PDB file of C-alpha atoms and ligand atoms in Angstrom:
ATOM      1  CA  MET A1249       0.000   0.000   0.000  1.00 96.00           C
ATOM      2  CA  LEU A1250       1.445   3.368  -1.079  1.00 98.00           C
ATOM      3  CA  LYS A1251       0.937   5.930   1.680  1.00 98.00           C
ATOM      4  CA  ILE A1252       0.675   9.457   0.289  1.00 98.00           C
ATOM      5  CA  GLY A1253       0.704  12.897   1.860  1.00 98.00           C
ATOM      6  CA  VAL A1254      -1.002  15.584  -0.209  1.00 98.00           C
ATOM      7  CA  LEU A1255       0.196  19.183   0.251  1.00 98.00           C
ATOM      8  CA  VAL A1256      -2.283  21.926  -0.657  1.00 98.00           C
ATOM      9  CA  SER A1257      -2.773  25.688  -0.430  1.00 97.00           C
ATOM     10  CA  GLY A1258      -6.175  26.433  -1.940  1.00 96.00           C
ATOM     11  CA  GLY A1259      -9.341  25.038  -3.459  1.00 97.00           C
ATOM     12  CA  GLY A1260      -8.127  21.479  -3.660  1.00 98.00           C
ATOM     13  CA  THR A1261      -9.732  20.337  -6.908  1.00 98.00           C
ATOM     14  CA  ASN A1262      -6.646  18.222  -7.614  1.00 98.00           C
ATOM     15  CA  LEU A1263      -6.919  16.741  -4.119  1.00 98.00           C
ATOM     16  CA  GLN A1264     -10.557  15.945  -4.916  1.00 98.00           C
ATOM     17  CA  ALA A1265      -9.512  14.219  -8.144  1.00 98.00           C
ATOM     18  CA  ILE A1266      -7.101  12.066  -6.109  1.00 98.00           C
ATOM     19  CA  ILE A1267      -9.751  11.257  -3.480  1.00 98.00           C
ATOM     20  CA  ASP A1268     -12.268  10.307  -6.203  1.00 98.00           C
ATOM     21  CA  SER A1269      -9.727   8.169  -8.038  1.00 98.00           C
ATOM     22  CA  VAL A1270      -8.785   6.263  -4.872  1.00 98.00           C
ATOM     23  CA  GLU A1271     -12.504   5.725  -4.181  1.00 98.00           C
ATOM     24  CA  ASN A1272     -13.396   4.559  -7.695  1.00 98.00           C
ATOM     25  CA  GLY A1273     -10.326   2.340  -7.971  1.00 98.00           C
ATOM     26  CA  SER A1274      -8.539   4.147 -10.778  1.00 98.00           C
ATOM     27  CA  ILE A1275      -5.729   4.751  -8.280  1.00 98.00           C
ATOM     28  CA  LYS A1276      -5.000   1.338  -6.821  1.00 98.00           C
ATOM     29  CA  ASN A1277      -3.151   0.226  -3.712  1.00 98.00           C
ATOM     30  CA  THR A1278      -2.938   3.763  -2.316  1.00 98.00           C
ATOM     31  CA  GLU A1279      -3.996   5.447   0.906  1.00 98.00           C
ATOM     32  CA  ILE A1280      -4.149   9.208   1.513  1.00 98.00           C
ATOM     33  CA  SER A1281      -2.518   9.327   4.955  1.00 98.00           C
ATOM     34  CA  VAL A1282      -2.577  13.070   5.466  1.00 98.00           C
ATOM     35  CA  VAL A1283      -3.429  16.390   3.827  1.00 98.00           C
ATOM     36  CA  ILE A1284      -1.242  19.311   4.875  1.00 98.00           C
ATOM     37  CA  SER A1285      -2.008  22.951   4.082  1.00 98.00           C
ATOM     38  CA  ASN A1286       0.015  26.111   4.683  1.00 97.00           C
ATOM     39  CA  ASN A1287      -3.230  28.099   4.587  1.00 96.00           C
ATOM     40  CA  LYS A1288      -5.904  27.810   7.280  1.00 96.00           C
ATOM     41  CA  ASN A1289      -8.640  28.887   4.867  1.00 97.00           C
ATOM     42  CA  ALA A1290      -7.848  26.370   2.144  1.00 98.00           C
ATOM     43  CA  TYR A1291     -11.077  24.667   1.036  1.00 98.00           C
ATOM     44  CA  ALA A1292      -8.916  21.599   0.418  1.00 98.00           C
ATOM     45  CA  LEU A1293      -8.835  21.052   4.202  1.00 98.00           C
ATOM     46  CA  GLU A1294     -12.644  20.795   4.209  1.00 98.00           C
ATOM     47  CA  ARG A1295     -12.567  18.325   1.338  1.00 98.00           C
ATOM     48  CA  ALA A1296     -10.248  16.115   3.421  1.00 98.00           C
ATOM     49  CA  GLU A1297     -12.296  16.568   6.600  1.00 98.00           C
ATOM     50  CA  LYS A1298     -15.500  15.524   4.786  1.00 98.00           C
ATOM     51  CA  LYS A1299     -13.840  12.247   3.822  1.00 98.00           C
ATOM     52  CA  GLY A1300     -12.396  11.640   7.281  1.00 98.00           C
ATOM     53  CA  ILE A1301      -8.828  12.125   6.044  1.00 98.00           C
ATOM     54  CA  LYS A1302      -6.346  13.429   8.615  1.00 98.00           C
ATOM     55  CA  ASN A1303      -5.708  17.083   7.787  1.00 98.00           C
ATOM     56  CA  ILE A1304      -3.447  19.658   9.349  1.00 97.00           C
ATOM     57  CA  CYS A1305      -2.452  23.256   8.757  1.00 98.00           C
ATOM     58  CA  ILE A1306       1.046  24.549   9.326  1.00 97.00           C
ATOM     59  CA  SER A1307       1.126  28.231   8.481  1.00 96.00           C
ATOM     60  CA  PRO A1308       4.311  30.290   8.124  1.00 94.00           C
ATOM     61  CA  LYS A1309       2.364  33.083   9.835  1.00 94.00           C
ATOM     62  CA  ASP A1310       2.560  31.148  13.106  1.00 95.00           C
ATOM     63  CA  PHE A1311       6.356  31.130  13.115  1.00 96.00           C
ATOM     64  CA  SER A1312       8.873  33.848  13.845  1.00 94.00           C
ATOM     65  CA  ASP A1313      10.942  33.011  10.777  1.00 95.00           C
ATOM     66  CA  ARG A1314      11.003  30.852   7.661  1.00 94.00           C
ATOM     67  CA  ALA A1315      13.689  28.497   8.973  1.00 95.00           C
ATOM     68  CA  GLU A1316      11.551  27.633  11.989  1.00 96.00           C
ATOM     69  CA  PHE A1317       8.503  27.059   9.765  1.00 96.00           C
ATOM     70  CA  ASN A1318      10.550  24.828   7.460  1.00 96.00           C
ATOM     71  CA  ARG A1319      11.896  22.845  10.406  1.00 96.00           C
ATOM     72  CA  VAL A1320       8.473  22.199  11.954  1.00 96.00           C
ATOM     73  CA  PHE A1321       6.897  21.472   8.573  1.00 96.00           C
ATOM     74  CA  LEU A1322       9.493  18.834   7.752  1.00 96.00           C
ATOM     75  CA  GLU A1323       9.285  17.342  11.246  1.00 97.00           C
ATOM     76  CA  LYS A1324       5.505  17.020  10.907  1.00 96.00           C
ATOM     77  CA  LEU A1325       5.732  15.520   7.440  1.00 97.00           C
ATOM     78  CA  ASP A1326       8.375  13.018   8.620  1.00 97.00           C
ATOM     79  CA  SER A1327       6.133  11.980  11.498  1.00 97.00           C
ATOM     80  CA  CYS A1328       3.385  11.014   9.015  1.00 97.00           C
ATOM     81  CA  GLN A1329       5.751   8.451   7.421  1.00 97.00           C
ATOM     82  CA  VAL A1330       4.433   8.766   3.872  1.00 98.00           C
ATOM     83  CA  ASP A1331       5.989   6.999   0.882  1.00 98.00           C
ATOM     84  CA  LEU A1332       5.120   9.769  -1.570  1.00 98.00           C
ATOM     85  CA  VAL A1333       4.487  13.496  -1.192  1.00 98.00           C
ATOM     86  CA  VAL A1334       2.061  14.980  -3.729  1.00 98.00           C
ATOM     87  CA  LEU A1335       2.091  18.746  -4.261  1.00 98.00           C
ATOM     88  CA  ALA A1336      -1.454  19.483  -5.423  1.00 98.00           C
ATOM     89  CA  GLY A1337      -1.564  23.258  -5.759  1.00 97.00           C
ATOM     90  CA  PHE A1338       0.949  23.752  -2.931  1.00 97.00           C
ATOM     91  CA  LEU A1339       2.290  27.246  -3.433  1.00 93.00           C
ATOM     92  CA  VAL A1340       5.221  27.157  -1.022  1.00 93.00           C
ATOM     93  CA  VAL A1341       8.800  26.730  -2.234  1.00 91.00           C
ATOM     94  CA  LEU A1342      10.198  23.626  -0.550  1.00 94.00           C
ATOM     95  CA  PRO A1343      13.412  23.946   1.448  1.00 92.00           C
ATOM     96  CA  GLU A1344      16.393  22.117  -0.039  1.00 94.00           C
ATOM     97  CA  GLU A1345      16.632  19.902   3.038  1.00 95.00           C
ATOM     98  CA  MET A1346      13.204  18.501   2.180  1.00 97.00           C
ATOM     99  CA  THR A1347      13.831  17.986  -1.548  1.00 97.00           C
ATOM    100  CA  LYS A1348      17.081  16.158  -0.681  1.00 97.00           C
ATOM    101  CA  LYS A1349      15.515  13.978   1.991  1.00 97.00           C
ATOM    102  CA  TYR A1350      12.571  13.068  -0.250  1.00 98.00           C
ATOM    103  CA  GLU A1351      14.495  12.748  -3.508  1.00 96.00           C
ATOM    104  CA  ASN A1352      12.289  11.111  -6.174  1.00 97.00           C
ATOM    105  CA  ARG A1353       9.497  10.868  -3.608  1.00 98.00           C
ATOM    106  CA  ILE A1354       7.823  14.245  -4.244  1.00 98.00           C
ATOM    107  CA  ILE A1355       5.693  14.966  -7.317  1.00 98.00           C
ATOM    108  CA  ASN A1356       4.103  18.248  -8.370  1.00 98.00           C
ATOM    109  CA  ILE A1357       1.336  19.188 -10.796  1.00 98.00           C
ATOM    110  CA  HIS A1358       2.095  22.307 -12.840  1.00 98.00           C
ATOM    111  CA  PRO A1359      -0.473  23.943 -15.145  1.00 98.00           C
ATOM    112  CA  SER A1360       1.646  24.252 -18.310  1.00 98.00           C
ATOM    113  CA  LEU A1361       3.775  22.131 -20.617  1.00 98.00           C
ATOM    114  CA  ILE A1362       7.137  22.469 -18.864  1.00 98.00           C
ATOM    115  CA  PRO A1363       9.599  24.019 -19.818  1.00 98.00           C
ATOM    116  CA  SER A1364       7.104  26.674 -20.959  1.00 98.00           C
ATOM    117  CA  PHE A1365       5.627  29.058 -18.397  1.00 98.00           C
ATOM    118  CA  CYS A1366       7.281  27.589 -15.319  1.00 98.00           C
ATOM    119  CA  GLY A1367       9.791  28.546 -12.655  1.00 96.00           C
ATOM    120  CA  LYS A1368       9.727  31.319 -10.097  1.00 94.00           C
ATOM    121  CA  GLY A1369       6.554  33.422 -10.162  1.00 94.00           C
ATOM    122  CA  TYR A1370       4.630  31.046 -12.433  1.00 97.00           C
ATOM    123  CA  TYR A1371       1.767  29.583 -10.456  1.00 96.00           C
ATOM    124  CA  GLY A1372      -2.004  29.343 -10.722  1.00 96.00           C
ATOM    125  CA  LEU A1373      -3.703  31.910 -12.950  1.00 97.00           C
ATOM    126  CA  LYS A1374      -0.417  33.703 -13.673  1.00 98.00           C
ATOM    127  CA  VAL A1375       0.635  30.727 -15.787  1.00 98.00           C
ATOM    128  CA  HIS A1376      -2.456  30.999 -17.969  1.00 98.00           C
ATOM    129  CA  GLU A1377      -2.183  34.814 -18.193  1.00 98.00           C
ATOM    130  CA  ALA A1378       1.367  34.394 -19.483  1.00 98.00           C
ATOM    131  CA  ALA A1379       0.371  31.698 -21.979  1.00 98.00           C
ATOM    132  CA  LEU A1380      -2.500  33.810 -23.333  1.00 98.00           C
ATOM    133  CA  SER A1381      -0.403  36.948 -23.575  1.00 98.00           C
ATOM    134  CA  ARG A1382       2.180  34.998 -25.617  1.00 98.00           C
ATOM    135  CA  GLY A1383      -0.602  33.772 -27.884  1.00 98.00           C
ATOM    136  CA  VAL A1384       0.142  30.055 -27.589  1.00 98.00           C
ATOM    137  CA  LYS A1385      -2.270  27.692 -29.356  1.00 98.00           C
ATOM    138  CA  VAL A1386      -1.545  24.695 -27.153  1.00 98.00           C
ATOM    139  CA  THR A1387      -0.864  24.527 -23.440  1.00 98.00           C
ATOM    140  CA  GLY A1388      -1.417  21.748 -20.903  1.00 98.00           C
ATOM    141  CA  ALA A1389      -0.188  20.324 -17.628  1.00 98.00           C
ATOM    142  CA  THR A1390       2.866  18.480 -16.344  1.00 98.00           C
ATOM    143  CA  VAL A1391       3.494  16.113 -13.457  1.00 99.00           C
ATOM    144  CA  HIS A1392       7.150  16.101 -12.471  1.00 98.00           C
ATOM    145  CA  PHE A1393       9.374  14.991  -9.636  1.00 98.00           C
ATOM    146  CA  VAL A1394      10.526  17.831  -7.430  1.00 98.00           C
ATOM    147  CA  ASP A1395      14.206  18.661  -7.093  1.00 97.00           C
ATOM    148  CA  ALA A1396      15.977  21.663  -5.554  1.00 95.00           C
ATOM    149  CA  GLY A1397      14.963  23.974  -8.429  1.00 96.00           C
ATOM    150  CA  THR A1398      11.531  25.396  -9.259  1.00 96.00           C
ATOM    151  CA  ASP A1399       9.751  23.128 -11.759  1.00 97.00           C
ATOM    152  CA  THR A1400      13.069  21.663 -12.917  1.00 97.00           C
ATOM    153  CA  GLY A1401      12.736  18.022 -11.820  1.00 98.00           C
ATOM    154  CA  PRO A1402      12.310  14.963 -14.057  1.00 98.00           C
ATOM    155  CA  ILE A1403       9.063  15.003 -16.055  1.00 98.00           C
ATOM    156  CA  LEU A1404       6.695  12.093 -15.426  1.00 98.00           C
ATOM    157  CA  LEU A1405       3.573  12.872 -17.470  1.00 98.00           C
ATOM    158  CA  GLN A1406       2.318  15.685 -19.698  1.00 98.00           C
ATOM    159  CA  LYS A1407      -0.963  16.314 -21.449  1.00 98.00           C
ATOM    160  CA  ALA A1408      -1.692  18.986 -24.064  1.00 98.00           C
ATOM    161  CA  VAL A1409      -4.799  21.190 -24.044  1.00 98.00           C
ATOM    162  CA  GLU A1410      -6.041  23.411 -26.854  1.00 98.00           C
ATOM    163  CA  VAL A1411      -6.229  27.193 -26.350  1.00 98.00           C
ATOM    164  CA  LYS A1412      -9.395  28.616 -27.904  1.00 98.00           C
ATOM    165  CA  ASP A1413     -10.319  32.055 -29.250  1.00 97.00           C
ATOM    166  CA  GLY A1414     -11.835  34.186 -26.532  1.00 97.00           C
ATOM    167  CA  ASP A1415     -10.226  32.255 -23.655  1.00 98.00           C
ATOM    168  CA  THR A1416      -9.717  34.194 -20.447  1.00 98.00           C
ATOM    169  CA  PRO A1417      -7.146  32.977 -17.905  1.00 98.00           C
ATOM    170  CA  GLU A1418     -10.024  31.593 -15.817  1.00 98.00           C
ATOM    171  CA  ILE A1419     -11.631  29.716 -18.725  1.00 98.00           C
ATOM    172  CA  LEU A1420      -8.284  28.305 -19.801  1.00 98.00           C
ATOM    173  CA  GLN A1421      -7.399  27.324 -16.236  1.00 98.00           C
ATOM    174  CA  ARG A1422     -10.629  25.356 -15.922  1.00 98.00           C
ATOM    175  CA  ARG A1423     -10.075  23.551 -19.266  1.00 98.00           C
ATOM    176  CA  VAL A1424      -6.480  22.659 -18.300  1.00 98.00           C
ATOM    177  CA  MET A1425      -7.705  21.289 -14.977  1.00 98.00           C
ATOM    178  CA  GLU A1426     -10.558  19.257 -16.495  1.00 98.00           C
ATOM    179  CA  GLU A1427      -8.724  17.913 -19.525  1.00 98.00           C
ATOM    180  CA  ALA A1428      -5.252  17.489 -18.074  1.00 98.00           C
ATOM    181  CA  GLU A1429      -4.544  18.040 -14.370  1.00 98.00           C
ATOM    182  CA  TRP A1430      -7.347  15.940 -12.901  1.00 98.00           C
ATOM    183  CA  LYS A1431      -6.316  13.084 -15.196  1.00 98.00           C
ATOM    184  CA  ILE A1432      -2.532  13.003 -15.159  1.00 98.00           C
ATOM    185  CA  LEU A1433      -2.045  13.616 -11.425  1.00 98.00           C
ATOM    186  CA  PRO A1434      -4.128  10.554 -10.390  1.00 98.00           C
ATOM    187  CA  GLN A1435      -2.555   8.581 -13.255  1.00 98.00           C
ATOM    188  CA  ALA A1436       0.960   9.444 -12.024  1.00 98.00           C
ATOM    189  CA  ILE A1437       0.120   8.340  -8.482  1.00 98.00           C
ATOM    190  CA  ASP A1438      -1.313   5.057  -9.778  1.00 98.00           C
ATOM    191  CA  LEU A1439       1.815   4.399 -11.868  1.00 98.00           C
ATOM    192  CA  ILE A1440       4.003   5.007  -8.806  1.00 98.00           C
ATOM    193  CA  ALA A1441       1.751   2.799  -6.650  1.00 98.00           C
ATOM    194  CA  GLN A1442       2.139   0.043  -9.238  1.00 98.00           C
ATOM    195  CA  GLU A1443       5.934   0.507  -9.024  1.00 98.00           C
ATOM    196  CA  LYS A1444       6.145   1.265 -12.738  1.00 98.00           C
ATOM    197  CA  VAL A1445       8.121   4.485 -12.379  1.00 98.00           C
ATOM    198  CA  SER A1446      11.876   4.851 -12.114  1.00 98.00           C
ATOM    199  CA  VAL A1447      14.243   7.791 -12.496  1.00 97.00           C
ATOM    200  CA  GLU A1448      17.556   7.259 -14.274  1.00 96.00           C
ATOM    201  CA  ASN A1449      19.984  10.083 -15.029  1.00 94.00           C
ATOM    202  CA  GLY A1450      17.284  12.693 -14.513  1.00 94.00           C
ATOM    203  CA  ARG A1451      14.834  10.987 -16.903  1.00 98.00           C
ATOM    204  CA  VAL A1452      11.678   9.148 -15.939  1.00 98.00           C
ATOM    205  CA  ARG A1453      11.097   5.654 -17.251  1.00 98.00           C
ATOM    206  CA  ILE A1454       7.639   4.164 -17.162  1.00 98.00           C
ATOM    207  CA  ALA A1455       7.461   0.377 -17.398  1.00 97.00           C
ATOM    208  CA  GLN A1456       4.718  -1.007 -19.621  1.00 89.00           C
TER     209      GLN A1456
HETATM  210  C1  GAR B1603      -3.658  23.984 -10.035  1.00 91.71           C
HETATM  211  O1  GAR B1603      -4.004  24.539 -11.279  1.00 91.71           O
HETATM  212  C2  GAR B1603      -2.193  23.602 -10.019  1.00 91.71           C
HETATM  213  O2  GAR B1603      -1.735  23.127 -11.252  1.00 91.71           O
HETATM  214  C3  GAR B1603      -1.556  24.914  -9.672  1.00 91.71           C
HETATM  215  O3  GAR B1603      -2.395  25.466  -8.675  1.00 91.71           O
HETATM  216  C4  GAR B1603      -3.743  25.038  -8.930  1.00 91.71           C
HETATM  217  C5  GAR B1603      -4.340  24.490  -7.650  1.00 91.71           C
HETATM  218  O4  GAR B1603      -5.699  24.191  -7.811  1.00 91.71           O
HETATM  219  N1  GAR B1603      -0.210  24.748  -9.222  1.00 91.71           N
HETATM  220  C6  GAR B1603       0.777  25.580  -9.559  1.00 91.71           C
HETATM  221  O5  GAR B1603       0.611  26.572 -10.234  1.00 91.71           O
HETATM  222  C7  GAR B1603       2.147  25.176  -9.035  1.00 91.71           C
HETATM  223  N2  GAR B1603       3.191  25.935  -9.662  1.00 91.71           N
HETATM  224  P1  GAR B1603      -6.459  23.242  -6.800  1.00 91.71           P
HETATM  225  O6  GAR B1603      -6.162  23.746  -5.384  1.00 91.71           O
HETATM  226  O7  GAR B1603      -7.907  23.408  -7.160  1.00 91.71           O
HETATM  227  O8  GAR B1603      -5.960  21.838  -7.016  1.00 91.71           O
END
């Protein structure tokens, strides 16, 4: 059984997609052990609560400095003893200590086709605003392993989504979620749970 910890900051639609996929069996052999948010008001926490999933909030606002927050956050995560950490709309940059300790055991969903529209400052709606202002015809989403950089880790899955005339960032965001994010994030977790994923020389291999 793969024990996962899902880290969230906001609405939690990707968390919901994971919960639904575990329930309907499209993610197999997996248990959501804990949901951790950095934001007390994240609706994602309610989604977890409704399903009886352990959920906690660790907010940087409750700590005198970032180092102390990072220390407590990592301590708490360690205590949950998860096999895989899933960043599902978690908008906090992870400390290097954590990315080292959990090497190849943290995945992130990003709302573009990396290496486009990623890195520092590219998150949520800003990604879609940037894509629209560049006039791209195709965008999408990426699931990747997390390393010390921002959106630089080995790519696991990607899915393309068409940009349509008249799209606003909000409309495009919704289409990318529906057509890509809510599919490839659960799919990536299932592949990892089935032990089909390996990382070699910074590249992901998926066994058939
Ligand atoms: C998602 O679109 C996710 O791809 C994005 O935040 C949103 C969270 O939505 N993540 C990033 O931009 C990370 N760089 P959700 O809380 O409804 O899942």
